[in-house]
Coordinates of C-alpha atoms in Angstrom, one line a residue:
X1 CA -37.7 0.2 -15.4
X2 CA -39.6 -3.4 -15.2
X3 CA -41.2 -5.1 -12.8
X4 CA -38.5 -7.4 -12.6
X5 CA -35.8 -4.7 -12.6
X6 CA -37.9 -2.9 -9.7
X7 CA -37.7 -6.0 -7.5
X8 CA -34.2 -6.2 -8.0
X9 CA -32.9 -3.6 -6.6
X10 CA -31.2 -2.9 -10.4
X11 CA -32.3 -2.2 -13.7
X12 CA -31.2 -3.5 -17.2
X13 CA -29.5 -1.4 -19.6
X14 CA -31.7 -1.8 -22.0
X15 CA -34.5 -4.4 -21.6
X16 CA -36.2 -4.6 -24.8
X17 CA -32.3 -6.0 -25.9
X18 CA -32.0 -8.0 -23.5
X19 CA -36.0 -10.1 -24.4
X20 CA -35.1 -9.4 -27.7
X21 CA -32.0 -11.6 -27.4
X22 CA -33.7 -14.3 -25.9
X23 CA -36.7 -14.2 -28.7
X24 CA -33.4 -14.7 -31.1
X25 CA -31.9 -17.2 -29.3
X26 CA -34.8 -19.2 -28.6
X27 CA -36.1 -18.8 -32.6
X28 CA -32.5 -20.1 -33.2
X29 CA -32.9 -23.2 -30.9
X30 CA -36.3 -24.0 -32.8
X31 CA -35.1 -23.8 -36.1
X32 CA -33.0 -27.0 -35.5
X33 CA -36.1 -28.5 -35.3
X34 CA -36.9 -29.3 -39.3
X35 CA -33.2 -31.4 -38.9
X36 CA -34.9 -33.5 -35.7
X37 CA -37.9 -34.1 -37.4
X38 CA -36.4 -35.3 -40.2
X39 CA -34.3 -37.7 -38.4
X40 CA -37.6 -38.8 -36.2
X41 CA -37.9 -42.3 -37.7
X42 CA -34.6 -43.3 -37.6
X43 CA -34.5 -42.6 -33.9
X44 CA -33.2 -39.1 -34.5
X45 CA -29.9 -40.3 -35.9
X46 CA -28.6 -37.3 -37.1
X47 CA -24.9 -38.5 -37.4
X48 CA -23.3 -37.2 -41.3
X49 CA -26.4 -35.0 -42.2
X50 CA -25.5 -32.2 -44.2
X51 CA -26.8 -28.7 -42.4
X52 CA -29.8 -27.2 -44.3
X53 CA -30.2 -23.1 -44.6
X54 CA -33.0 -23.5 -42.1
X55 CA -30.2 -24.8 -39.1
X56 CA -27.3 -22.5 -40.4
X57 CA -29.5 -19.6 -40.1
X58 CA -30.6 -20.6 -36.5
X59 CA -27.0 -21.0 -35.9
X60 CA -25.8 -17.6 -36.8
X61 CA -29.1 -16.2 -34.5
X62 CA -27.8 -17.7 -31.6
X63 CA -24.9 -15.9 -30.9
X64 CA -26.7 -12.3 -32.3
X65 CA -29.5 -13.1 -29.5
X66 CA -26.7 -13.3 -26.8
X67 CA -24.6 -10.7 -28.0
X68 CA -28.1 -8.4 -27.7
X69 CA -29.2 -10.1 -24.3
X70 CA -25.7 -9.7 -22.8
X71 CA -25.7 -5.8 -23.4
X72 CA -29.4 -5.5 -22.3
X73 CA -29.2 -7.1 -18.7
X74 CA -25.3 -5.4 -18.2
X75 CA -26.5 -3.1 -15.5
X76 CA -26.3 1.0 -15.9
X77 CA -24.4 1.7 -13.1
X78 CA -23.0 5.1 -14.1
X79 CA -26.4 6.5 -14.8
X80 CA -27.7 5.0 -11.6
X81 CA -25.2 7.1 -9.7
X82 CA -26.2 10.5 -11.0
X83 CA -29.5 9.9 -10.5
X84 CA -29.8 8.5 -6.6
X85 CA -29.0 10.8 -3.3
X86 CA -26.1 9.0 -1.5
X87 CA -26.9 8.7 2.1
X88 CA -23.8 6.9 3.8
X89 CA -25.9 4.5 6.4
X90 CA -25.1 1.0 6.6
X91 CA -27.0 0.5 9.9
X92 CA -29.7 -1.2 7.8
X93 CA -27.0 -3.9 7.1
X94 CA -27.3 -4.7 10.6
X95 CA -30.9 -4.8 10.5
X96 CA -31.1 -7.3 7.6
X97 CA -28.4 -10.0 9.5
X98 CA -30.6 -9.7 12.7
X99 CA -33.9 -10.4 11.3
X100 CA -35.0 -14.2 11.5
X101 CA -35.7 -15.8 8.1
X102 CA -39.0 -14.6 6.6
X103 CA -40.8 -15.5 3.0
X104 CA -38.5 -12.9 1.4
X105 CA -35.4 -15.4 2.6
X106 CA -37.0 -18.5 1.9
X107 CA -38.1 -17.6 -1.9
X108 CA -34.7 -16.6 -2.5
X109 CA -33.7 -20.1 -1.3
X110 CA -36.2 -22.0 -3.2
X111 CA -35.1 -20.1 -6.4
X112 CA -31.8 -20.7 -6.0
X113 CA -32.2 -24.1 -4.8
X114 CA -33.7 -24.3 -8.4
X115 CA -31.0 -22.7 -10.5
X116 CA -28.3 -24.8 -8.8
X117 CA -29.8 -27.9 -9.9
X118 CA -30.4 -27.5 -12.8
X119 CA -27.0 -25.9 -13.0
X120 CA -25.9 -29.2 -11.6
X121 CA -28.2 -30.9 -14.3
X122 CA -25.9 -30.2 -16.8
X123 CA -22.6 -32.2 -16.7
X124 CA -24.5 -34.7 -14.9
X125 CA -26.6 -35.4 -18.3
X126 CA -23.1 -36.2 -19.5
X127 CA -22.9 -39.9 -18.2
X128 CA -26.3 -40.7 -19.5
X129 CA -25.3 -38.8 -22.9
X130 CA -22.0 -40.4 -23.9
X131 CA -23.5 -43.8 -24.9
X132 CA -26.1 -43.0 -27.1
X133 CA -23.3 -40.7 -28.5
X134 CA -20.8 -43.3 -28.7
X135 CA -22.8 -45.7 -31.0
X136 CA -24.2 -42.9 -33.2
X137 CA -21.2 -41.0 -34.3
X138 CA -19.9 -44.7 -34.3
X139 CA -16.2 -43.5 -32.1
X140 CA -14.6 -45.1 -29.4
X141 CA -15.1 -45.1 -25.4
X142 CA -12.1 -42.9 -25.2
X143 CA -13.0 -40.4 -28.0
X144 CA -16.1 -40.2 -26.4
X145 CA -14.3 -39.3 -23.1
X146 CA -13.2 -36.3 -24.7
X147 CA -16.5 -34.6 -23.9
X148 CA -16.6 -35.4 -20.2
X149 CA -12.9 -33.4 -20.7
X150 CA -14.0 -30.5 -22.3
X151 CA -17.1 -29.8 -19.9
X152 CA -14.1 -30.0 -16.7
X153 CA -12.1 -27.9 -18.5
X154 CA -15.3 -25.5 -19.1
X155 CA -16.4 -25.3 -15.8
X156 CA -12.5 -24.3 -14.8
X157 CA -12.2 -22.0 -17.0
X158 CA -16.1 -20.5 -16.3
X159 CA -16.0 -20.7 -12.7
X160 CA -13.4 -18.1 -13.1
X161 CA -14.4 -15.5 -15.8
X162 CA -18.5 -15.7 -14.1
X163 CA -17.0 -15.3 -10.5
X164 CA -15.0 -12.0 -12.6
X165 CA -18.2 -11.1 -14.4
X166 CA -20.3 -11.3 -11.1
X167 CA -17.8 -8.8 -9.4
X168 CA -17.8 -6.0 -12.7
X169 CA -21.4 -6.9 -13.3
X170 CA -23.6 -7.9 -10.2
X171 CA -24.5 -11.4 -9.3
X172 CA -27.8 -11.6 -10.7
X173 CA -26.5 -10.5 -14.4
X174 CA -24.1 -13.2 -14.2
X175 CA -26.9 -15.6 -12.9
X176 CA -28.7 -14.9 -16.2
X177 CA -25.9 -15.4 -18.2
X178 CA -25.8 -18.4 -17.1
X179 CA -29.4 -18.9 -18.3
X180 CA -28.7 -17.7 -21.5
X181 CA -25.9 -20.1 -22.0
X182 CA -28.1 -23.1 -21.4
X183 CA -30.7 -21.7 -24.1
X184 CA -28.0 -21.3 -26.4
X185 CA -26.3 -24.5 -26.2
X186 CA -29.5 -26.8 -26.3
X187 CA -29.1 -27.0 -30.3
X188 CA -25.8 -29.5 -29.1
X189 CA -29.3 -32.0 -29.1
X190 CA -29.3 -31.0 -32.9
X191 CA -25.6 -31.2 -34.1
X192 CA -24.5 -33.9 -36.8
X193 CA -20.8 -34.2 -35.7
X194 CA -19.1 -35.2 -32.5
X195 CA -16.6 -32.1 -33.1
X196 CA -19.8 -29.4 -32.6
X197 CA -20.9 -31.5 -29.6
X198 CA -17.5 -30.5 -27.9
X199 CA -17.5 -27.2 -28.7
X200 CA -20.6 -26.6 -27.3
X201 CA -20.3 -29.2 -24.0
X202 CA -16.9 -26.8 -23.5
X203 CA -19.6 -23.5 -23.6
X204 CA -22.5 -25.6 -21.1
X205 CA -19.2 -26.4 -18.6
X206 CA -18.5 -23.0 -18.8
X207 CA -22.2 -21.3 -18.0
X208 CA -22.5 -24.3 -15.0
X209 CA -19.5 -23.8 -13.7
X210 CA -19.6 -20.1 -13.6
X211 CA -23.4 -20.3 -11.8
X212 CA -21.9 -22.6 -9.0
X213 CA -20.0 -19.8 -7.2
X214 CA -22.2 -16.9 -8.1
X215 CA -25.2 -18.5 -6.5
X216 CA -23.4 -19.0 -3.0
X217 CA -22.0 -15.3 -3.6
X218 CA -25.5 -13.7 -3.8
X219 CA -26.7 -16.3 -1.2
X220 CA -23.9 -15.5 1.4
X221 CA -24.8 -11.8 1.1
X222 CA -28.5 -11.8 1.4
X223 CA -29.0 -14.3 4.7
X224 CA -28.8 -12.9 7.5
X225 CA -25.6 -13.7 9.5
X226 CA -26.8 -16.4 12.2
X227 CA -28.9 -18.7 9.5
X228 CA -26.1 -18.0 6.5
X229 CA -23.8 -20.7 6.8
X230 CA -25.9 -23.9 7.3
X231 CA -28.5 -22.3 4.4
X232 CA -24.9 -22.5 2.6
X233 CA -23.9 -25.7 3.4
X234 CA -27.7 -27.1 2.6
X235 CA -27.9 -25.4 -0.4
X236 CA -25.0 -27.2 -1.9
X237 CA -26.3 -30.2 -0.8
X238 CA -30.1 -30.1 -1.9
X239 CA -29.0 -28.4 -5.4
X240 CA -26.3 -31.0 -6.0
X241 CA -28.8 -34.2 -5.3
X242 CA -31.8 -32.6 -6.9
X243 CA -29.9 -31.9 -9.9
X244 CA -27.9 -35.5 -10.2
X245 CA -32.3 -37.0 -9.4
X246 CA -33.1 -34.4 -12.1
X247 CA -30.3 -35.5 -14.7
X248 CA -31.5 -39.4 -13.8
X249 CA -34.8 -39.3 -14.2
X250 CA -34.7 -37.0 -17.4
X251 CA -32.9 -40.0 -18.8
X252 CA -35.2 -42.4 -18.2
X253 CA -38.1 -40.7 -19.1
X254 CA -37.1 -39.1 -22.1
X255 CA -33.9 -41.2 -23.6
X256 CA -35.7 -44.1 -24.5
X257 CA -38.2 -42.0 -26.8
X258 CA -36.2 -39.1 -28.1
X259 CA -32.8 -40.5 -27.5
X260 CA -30.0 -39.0 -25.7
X261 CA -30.6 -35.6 -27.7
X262 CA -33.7 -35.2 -26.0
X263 CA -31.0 -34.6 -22.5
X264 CA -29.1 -31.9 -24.6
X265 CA -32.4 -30.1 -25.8
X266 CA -33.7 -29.9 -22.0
X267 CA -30.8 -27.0 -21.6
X268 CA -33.5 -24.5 -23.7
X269 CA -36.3 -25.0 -21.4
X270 CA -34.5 -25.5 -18.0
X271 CA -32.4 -21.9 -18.9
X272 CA -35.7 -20.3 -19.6
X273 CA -36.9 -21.8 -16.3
X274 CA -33.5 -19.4 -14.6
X275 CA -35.2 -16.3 -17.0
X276 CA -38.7 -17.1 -15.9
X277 CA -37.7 -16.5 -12.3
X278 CA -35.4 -13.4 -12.5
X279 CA -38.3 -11.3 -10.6
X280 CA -37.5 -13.3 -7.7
X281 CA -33.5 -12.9 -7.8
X282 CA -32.8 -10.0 -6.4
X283 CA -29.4 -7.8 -6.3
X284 CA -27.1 -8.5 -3.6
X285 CA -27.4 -5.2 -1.2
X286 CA -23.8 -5.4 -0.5
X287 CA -22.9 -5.4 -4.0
X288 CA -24.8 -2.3 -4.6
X289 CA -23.7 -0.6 -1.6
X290 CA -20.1 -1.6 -3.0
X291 CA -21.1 -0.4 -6.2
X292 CA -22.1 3.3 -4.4
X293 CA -25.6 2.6 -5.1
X294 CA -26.8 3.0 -1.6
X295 CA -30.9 3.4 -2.4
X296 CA -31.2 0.6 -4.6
X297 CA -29.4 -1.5 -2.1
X298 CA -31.4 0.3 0.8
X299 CA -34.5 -0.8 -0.9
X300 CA -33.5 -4.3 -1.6
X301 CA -32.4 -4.7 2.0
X302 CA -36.1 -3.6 3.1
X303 CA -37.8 -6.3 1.3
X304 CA -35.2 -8.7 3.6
X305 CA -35.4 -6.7 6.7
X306 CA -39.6 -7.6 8.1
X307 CA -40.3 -4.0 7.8
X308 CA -43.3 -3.1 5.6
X309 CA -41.8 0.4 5.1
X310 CA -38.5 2.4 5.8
X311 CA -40.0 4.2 8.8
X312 CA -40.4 1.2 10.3
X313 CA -37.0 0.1 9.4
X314 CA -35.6 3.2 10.7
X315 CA -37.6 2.6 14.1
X316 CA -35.7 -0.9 14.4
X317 CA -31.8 0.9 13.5
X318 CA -32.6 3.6 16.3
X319 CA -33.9 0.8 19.1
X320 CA -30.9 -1.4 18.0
X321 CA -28.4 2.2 18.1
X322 CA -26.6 1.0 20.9
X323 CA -26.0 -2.4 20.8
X324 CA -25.6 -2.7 16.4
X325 CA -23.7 1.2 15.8
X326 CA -23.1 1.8 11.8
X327 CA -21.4 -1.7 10.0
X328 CA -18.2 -0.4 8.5
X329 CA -18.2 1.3 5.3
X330 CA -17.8 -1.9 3.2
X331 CA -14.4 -2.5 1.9
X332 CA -13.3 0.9 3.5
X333 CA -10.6 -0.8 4.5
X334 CA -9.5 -2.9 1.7
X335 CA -7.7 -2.8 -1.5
X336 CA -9.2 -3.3 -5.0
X337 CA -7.8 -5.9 -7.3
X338 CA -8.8 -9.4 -9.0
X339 CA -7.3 -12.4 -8.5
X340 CA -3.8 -10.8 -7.8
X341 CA -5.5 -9.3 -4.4
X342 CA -6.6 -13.0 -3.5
X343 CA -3.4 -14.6 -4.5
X344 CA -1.2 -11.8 -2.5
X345 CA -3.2 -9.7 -0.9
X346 CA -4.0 -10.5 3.4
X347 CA -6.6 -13.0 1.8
X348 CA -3.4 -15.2 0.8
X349 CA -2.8 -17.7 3.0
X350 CA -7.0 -18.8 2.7
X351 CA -7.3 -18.7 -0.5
X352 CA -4.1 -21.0 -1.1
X353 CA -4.9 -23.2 1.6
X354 CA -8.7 -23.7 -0.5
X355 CA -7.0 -23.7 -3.5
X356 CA -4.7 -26.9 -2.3
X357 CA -8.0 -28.3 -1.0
X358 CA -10.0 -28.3 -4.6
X359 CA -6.9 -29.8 -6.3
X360 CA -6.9 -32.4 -3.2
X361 CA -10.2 -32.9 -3.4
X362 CA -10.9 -33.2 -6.9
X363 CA -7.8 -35.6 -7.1
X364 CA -9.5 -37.5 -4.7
X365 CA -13.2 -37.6 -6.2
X366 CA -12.4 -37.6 -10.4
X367 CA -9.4 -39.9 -9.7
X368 CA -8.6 -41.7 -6.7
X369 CA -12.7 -42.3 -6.3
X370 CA -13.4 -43.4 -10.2
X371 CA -10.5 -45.9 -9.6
X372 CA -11.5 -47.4 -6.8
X373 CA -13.9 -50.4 -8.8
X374 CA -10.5 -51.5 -10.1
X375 CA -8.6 -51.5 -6.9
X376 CA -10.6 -52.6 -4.8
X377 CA -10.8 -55.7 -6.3
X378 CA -7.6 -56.2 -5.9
X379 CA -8.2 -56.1 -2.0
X380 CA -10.7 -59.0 -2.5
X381 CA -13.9 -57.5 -3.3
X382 CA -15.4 -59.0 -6.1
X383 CA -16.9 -57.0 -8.9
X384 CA -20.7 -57.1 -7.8
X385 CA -19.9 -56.7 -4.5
X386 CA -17.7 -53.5 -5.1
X387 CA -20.5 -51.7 -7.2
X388 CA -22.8 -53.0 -4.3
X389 CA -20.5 -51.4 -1.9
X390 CA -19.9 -48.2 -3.7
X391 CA -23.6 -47.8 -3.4
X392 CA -24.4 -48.3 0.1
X393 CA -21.3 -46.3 0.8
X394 CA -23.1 -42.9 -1.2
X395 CA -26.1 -43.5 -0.2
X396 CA -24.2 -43.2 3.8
X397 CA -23.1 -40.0 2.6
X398 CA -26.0 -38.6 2.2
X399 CA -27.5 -38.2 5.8
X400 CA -23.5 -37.0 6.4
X401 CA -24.4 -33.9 4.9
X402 CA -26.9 -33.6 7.7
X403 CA -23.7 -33.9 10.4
X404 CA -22.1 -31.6 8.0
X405 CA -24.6 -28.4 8.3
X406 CA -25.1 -29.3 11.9
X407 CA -21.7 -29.1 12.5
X408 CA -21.0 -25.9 10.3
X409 CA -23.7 -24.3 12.0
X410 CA -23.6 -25.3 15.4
X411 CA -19.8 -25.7 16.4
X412 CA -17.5 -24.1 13.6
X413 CA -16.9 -23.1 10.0
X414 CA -13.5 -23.8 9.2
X415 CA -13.2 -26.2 12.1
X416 CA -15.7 -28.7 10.8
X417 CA -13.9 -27.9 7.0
X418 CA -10.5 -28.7 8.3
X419 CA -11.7 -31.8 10.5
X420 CA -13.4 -33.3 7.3
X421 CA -10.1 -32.3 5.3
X422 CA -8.0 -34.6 8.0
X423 CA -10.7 -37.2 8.0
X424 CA -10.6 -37.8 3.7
X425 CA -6.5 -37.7 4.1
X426 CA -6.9 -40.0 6.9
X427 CA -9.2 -42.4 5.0
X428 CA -6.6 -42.2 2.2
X429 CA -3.7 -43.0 4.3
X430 CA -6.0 -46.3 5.7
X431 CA -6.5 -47.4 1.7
X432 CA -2.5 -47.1 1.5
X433 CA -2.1 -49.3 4.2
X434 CA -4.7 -52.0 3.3
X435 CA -3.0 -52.2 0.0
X436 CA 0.6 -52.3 1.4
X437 CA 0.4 -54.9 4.3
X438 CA -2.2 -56.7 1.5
X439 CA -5.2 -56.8 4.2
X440 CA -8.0 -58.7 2.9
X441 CA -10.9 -57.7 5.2
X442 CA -14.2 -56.9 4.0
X443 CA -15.2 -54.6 7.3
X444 CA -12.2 -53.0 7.1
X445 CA -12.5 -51.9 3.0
X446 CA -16.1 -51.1 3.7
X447 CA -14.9 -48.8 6.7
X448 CA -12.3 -47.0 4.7
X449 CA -14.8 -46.5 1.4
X450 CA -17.6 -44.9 3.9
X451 CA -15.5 -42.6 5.3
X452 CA -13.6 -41.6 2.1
X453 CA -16.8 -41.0 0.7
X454 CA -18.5 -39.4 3.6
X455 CA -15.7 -37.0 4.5
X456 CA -15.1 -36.1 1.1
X457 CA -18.7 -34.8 0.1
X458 CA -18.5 -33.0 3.5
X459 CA -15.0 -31.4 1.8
X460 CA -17.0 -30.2 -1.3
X461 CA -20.3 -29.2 0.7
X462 CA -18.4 -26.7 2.4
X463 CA -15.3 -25.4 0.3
X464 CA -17.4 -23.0 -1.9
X465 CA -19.6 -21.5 1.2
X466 CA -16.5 -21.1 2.7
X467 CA -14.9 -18.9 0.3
X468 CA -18.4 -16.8 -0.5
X469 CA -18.3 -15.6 3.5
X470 CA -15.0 -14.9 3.8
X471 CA -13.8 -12.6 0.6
X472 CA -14.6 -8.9 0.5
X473 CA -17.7 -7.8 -1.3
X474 CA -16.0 -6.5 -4.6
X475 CA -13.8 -9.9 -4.8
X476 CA -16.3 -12.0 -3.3
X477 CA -17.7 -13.7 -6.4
X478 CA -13.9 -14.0 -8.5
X479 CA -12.6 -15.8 -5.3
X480 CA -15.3 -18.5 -4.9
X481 CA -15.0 -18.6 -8.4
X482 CA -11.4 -19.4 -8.3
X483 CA -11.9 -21.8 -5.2
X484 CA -14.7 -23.8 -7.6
X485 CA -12.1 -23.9 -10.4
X486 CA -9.4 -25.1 -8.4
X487 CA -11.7 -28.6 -7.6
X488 CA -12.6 -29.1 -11.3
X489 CA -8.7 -28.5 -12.5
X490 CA -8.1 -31.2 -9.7
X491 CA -10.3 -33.1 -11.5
X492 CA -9.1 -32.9 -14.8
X493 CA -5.9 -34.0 -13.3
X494 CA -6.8 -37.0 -12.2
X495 CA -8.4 -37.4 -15.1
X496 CA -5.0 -37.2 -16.7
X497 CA -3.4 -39.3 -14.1
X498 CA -5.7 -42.1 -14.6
X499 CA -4.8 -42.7 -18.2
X500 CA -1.6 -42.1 -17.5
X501 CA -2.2 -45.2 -15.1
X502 CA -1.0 -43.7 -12.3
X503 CA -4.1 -45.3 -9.7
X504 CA -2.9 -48.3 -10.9
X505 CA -0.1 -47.7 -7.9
X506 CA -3.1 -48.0 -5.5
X507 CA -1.1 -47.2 -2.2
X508 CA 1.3 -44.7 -3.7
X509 CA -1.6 -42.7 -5.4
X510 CA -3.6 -42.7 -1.9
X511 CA -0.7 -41.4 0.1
X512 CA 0.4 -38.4 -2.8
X513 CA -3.1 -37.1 -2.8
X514 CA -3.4 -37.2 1.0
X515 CA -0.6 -35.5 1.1
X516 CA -2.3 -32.0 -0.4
X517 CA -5.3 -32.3 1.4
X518 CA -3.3 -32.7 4.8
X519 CA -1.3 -29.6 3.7
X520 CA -4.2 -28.0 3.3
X521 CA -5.9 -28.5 6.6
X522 CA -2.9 -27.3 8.2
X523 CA -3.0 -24.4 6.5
X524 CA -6.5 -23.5 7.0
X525 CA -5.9 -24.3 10.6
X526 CA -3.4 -22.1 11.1
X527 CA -5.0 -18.7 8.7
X528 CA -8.4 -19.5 8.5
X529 CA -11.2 -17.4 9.6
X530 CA -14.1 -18.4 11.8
X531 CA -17.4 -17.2 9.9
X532 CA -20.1 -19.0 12.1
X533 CA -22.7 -16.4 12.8
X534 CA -20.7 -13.1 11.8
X535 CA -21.5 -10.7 10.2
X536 CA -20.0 -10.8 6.6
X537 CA -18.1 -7.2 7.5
X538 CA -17.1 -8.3 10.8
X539 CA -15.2 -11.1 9.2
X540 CA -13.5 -8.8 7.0
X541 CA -12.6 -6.8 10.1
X542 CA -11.2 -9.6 11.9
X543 CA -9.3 -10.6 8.3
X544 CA -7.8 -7.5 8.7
X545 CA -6.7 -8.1 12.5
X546 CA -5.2 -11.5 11.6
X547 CA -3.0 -10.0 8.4
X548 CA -1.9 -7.1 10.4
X549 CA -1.0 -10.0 12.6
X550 CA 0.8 -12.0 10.9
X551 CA 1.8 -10.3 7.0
X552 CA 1.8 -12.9 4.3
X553 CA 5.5 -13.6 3.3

């Protein structure tokens, strides 16, 4: 086992596979280089150069090195079990959500903090890549267009399969998966044609979109309970800007030099970034206990729990006997199953009342939001002075966040979700009526844009923590997963909408999508689950308490 397998909590299958992949892939990434080089005083223009032997060789590495990297880091979990001496004790789950945050907390944070934005990095690049890319492969705005496309419909369709993968697999393999994926797609900075630059923005979509949920999954089950959903919330928040700073000034450092390849090539060093810190990025404990791999995720949980050893551990269980008895057996009481179990199972009515919120919301933010320029000119605002107030308006969203967390943490978790919910339907409904009675006021268009942006970004800062704390361990990561995917298929929707001109209808598009995202408050309302400051298995319990209730139909 290595040093970075001991710290997990988990081992690899087979490690020397798993560095040997990345050797391969990497060696592949570097052979494009010859083709860049070439292309250096022409400002690498690539565009119509044949592949040499050099770059086809590099290409047919790549997917060798993550074939052998994917079967190295795929845990041994079979062998694992006939090895270890099951001791059924989930007291020290108690232990590790009543500690306060200590180092072992905060450099989880940090790394994570890390991944997510340079996970977050990676479809932002794509605004600062599609111009370059439109005058070198010499195709139009809308053909160019097609690659923002394909990265929504990559993040849909990997927010899904990694959330799968993180439930079969563990969380931290399908963190480094991720990481692989970057280091794999970085020769897109290399590729002569615009068609190999889609298939490989669909494959980048894809790894970010899959890291998204997973990160919040392995967060959620590693905090301890009173700190977990405001470090949720805040993680979103900081990963998102530092990744959208991070994807900014990239561009302007490197794009004027190297041109916008230079963006694309970043994805092998910033996935090898992910790699380097995999000692820090542990196992979730709850997965492992799920898993019936009770010492590794006894050991893992004493690195989180203060205790320098397990006798001291064991000294704080006893003390806390009376008041914290044994956590439930987790998932004793629940089913196993995939997306079926979150669909129909007593997880139901959540999981379609956050699914109608993602397709609200990403409606709302790759539509409704991206239209707004155009219409609100139409309300009087002159050009300059919507892009002015556009600005102002995000840059008022940001200390909104703050109110967010503070909210989340301090009143309630799907209280604060549902009031932001009914305050971006509410904004909507005010656009609708500024456009019908034609109101021409400034103030009043300046109003409605704050909120709308404000209460939406509150939506998103909270959907995806939501979901990690309230599925069961073995579903945990396939339902955030599913949640994260049903905001980017919102937006590829209104992506769809939008050339289909249907924003054009300014008032009649504001009220149709605050129609979904009012539905969806009221359901949430009515089924959600309050997760603020509870333990992740006594949310379960109560889960349990409100199905029995009241059985989905």
């Amino acid at each position: 086992m290595t040093t970075a397998s001991k710290s997990s909590g988990i081992s690899f299958h087979h490690p020397i596979a798993f560095w040997l992949g990345c050797a391969l892939i990497t060696l592949g990434v570097f052979s494009h280089g010859p083709m860049l080089a070439m292309g250096a005083h022409m400002h690498y223009h690539l565009a119509g150069m044949p592949m040499d032997t050099t770059m086809l060789v590099g290409m047919a590495l790549i997917p060798l090195g993550l074939a052998l990297s994917i079967y190295g880091l795929m845990p041994r979990f079979a062998q694992m079990r006939e090895s270890m001496q099951s001791v059924h004790d989930h007291a020290w789950f108690h232990i590790a959500d009543r500690v306060p945050l200590n180092r072992e907390h905060w450099t989880l944070v940090i790394v994570l903090i890390v991944a997510l934005a340079i996970d977050v990095m990676k479809p932002a690049t794509l605004g600062f890549v599609i111009p370059g890319m439109t005058v070198e492969y010499e195709i139009t705005k809308q053909t160019a267009a097609k690659l923002a496309l394909w990265a929504l419909i990559g993040t849909t369709v990997g927010s899904v399969v990694w959330g799968r993968l993180g439930d079969l697999f563990g969380r931290r393999a399908a963190v480094l998966l991720s990481a692989l994926m970057f280091m794999a797609t970085a020769i897109c900075g290399a590729m002569p044609s615009f068609e190999w630059n889609l298939a490989m923005c669909f494959l980048m979509g894809a790894s970010a979109g899959g890291l998204l949920p997973i990160a919040f999954t392995l967060m959620a089950e590693a905090i301890p309970a009173a700190h977990r959903g405001w470090l949720l919330v805040a993680l979103g928040g900081v990963g998102t800007s530092a990744g959208y700073l991070a994807a900014a000034g990239a561009a302007a450092l490197l794009e004027p030099v190297f041109s916008w390849r230079s963006l694309w090539l970043l994805n092998l060093p910033t996935g090898a970034i992910i790699l380097l810190l995999n000692h820090w990025i542990p196992e979730s404990p709850r997965f492992l206990a799920s898993q019936g791999l009770e010492n590794e995720a006894r050991a893992v949980l004493l690195k989180f729990s203060g205790a320098h050893t397990a006798g001291e551990a064991r000294a704080a269980i006893e003390r806390d006997a009376d008041t914290a008895p044994g956590a439930p057996e987790i998932d004793a009481p629940l089913g196993r199953g995939g997306l079926r179990a979150l669909l129909r199972g007593r997880q139901a009515g959540i999981t379609w009342g956050l699914i109608v919120c993602g397709l609200g919301w990403g409606l709302a933010n790759f539509g409704f939001v991206l239209w707004l320029p155009v219409n609100l000119v139409q309300l009087g605002i002159d050009a300059k002075a919507t892009s002015t107030l556009l600005a102002g308006s995000a840059v008022l969203a940001l200390p909104g966040i703050g109110l967010v967390v503070w909210l989340y943490h301090r009143w309630s978790a799907v209280r604060t979700l549902v009031l932001f919910i009914a305050l971006s339907a509410l904004a909507l409904l005010v656009f609708c009526a500024l456009a019908t009675f034609e109101v021409r006021s400034a103030a009043a268009v300046t109003t409605a844009t704050v909120a709308l942006l404000v209460s939406t970004s509150g939506v998103i800062a909270m959907l995806i923590p939501y979901a990690a704390e309230i599925y069961p361990v073995h579903c945990r990561g396939t339902g955030a997963g599913l949640i994260a995917a049903s905001s980017k298929f919102g937006g590829i929707l209104g992506a769809g909408l939008g050339v289909a001109g249907f924003f054009e209808h300014f008032a009649l598009s504001a009220v149709l999508i605050a129609l979904p995202l009012a539905i969806s408050g009221g359901m949430l309302l009515r089924r959600g689950i309050e997760t603020r400051g509870i333990r992740l298995e006594d949310i379960q319990a109560r889960l349990a308490r409100s199905a029995a209730a009241s059985p989905p139909t």
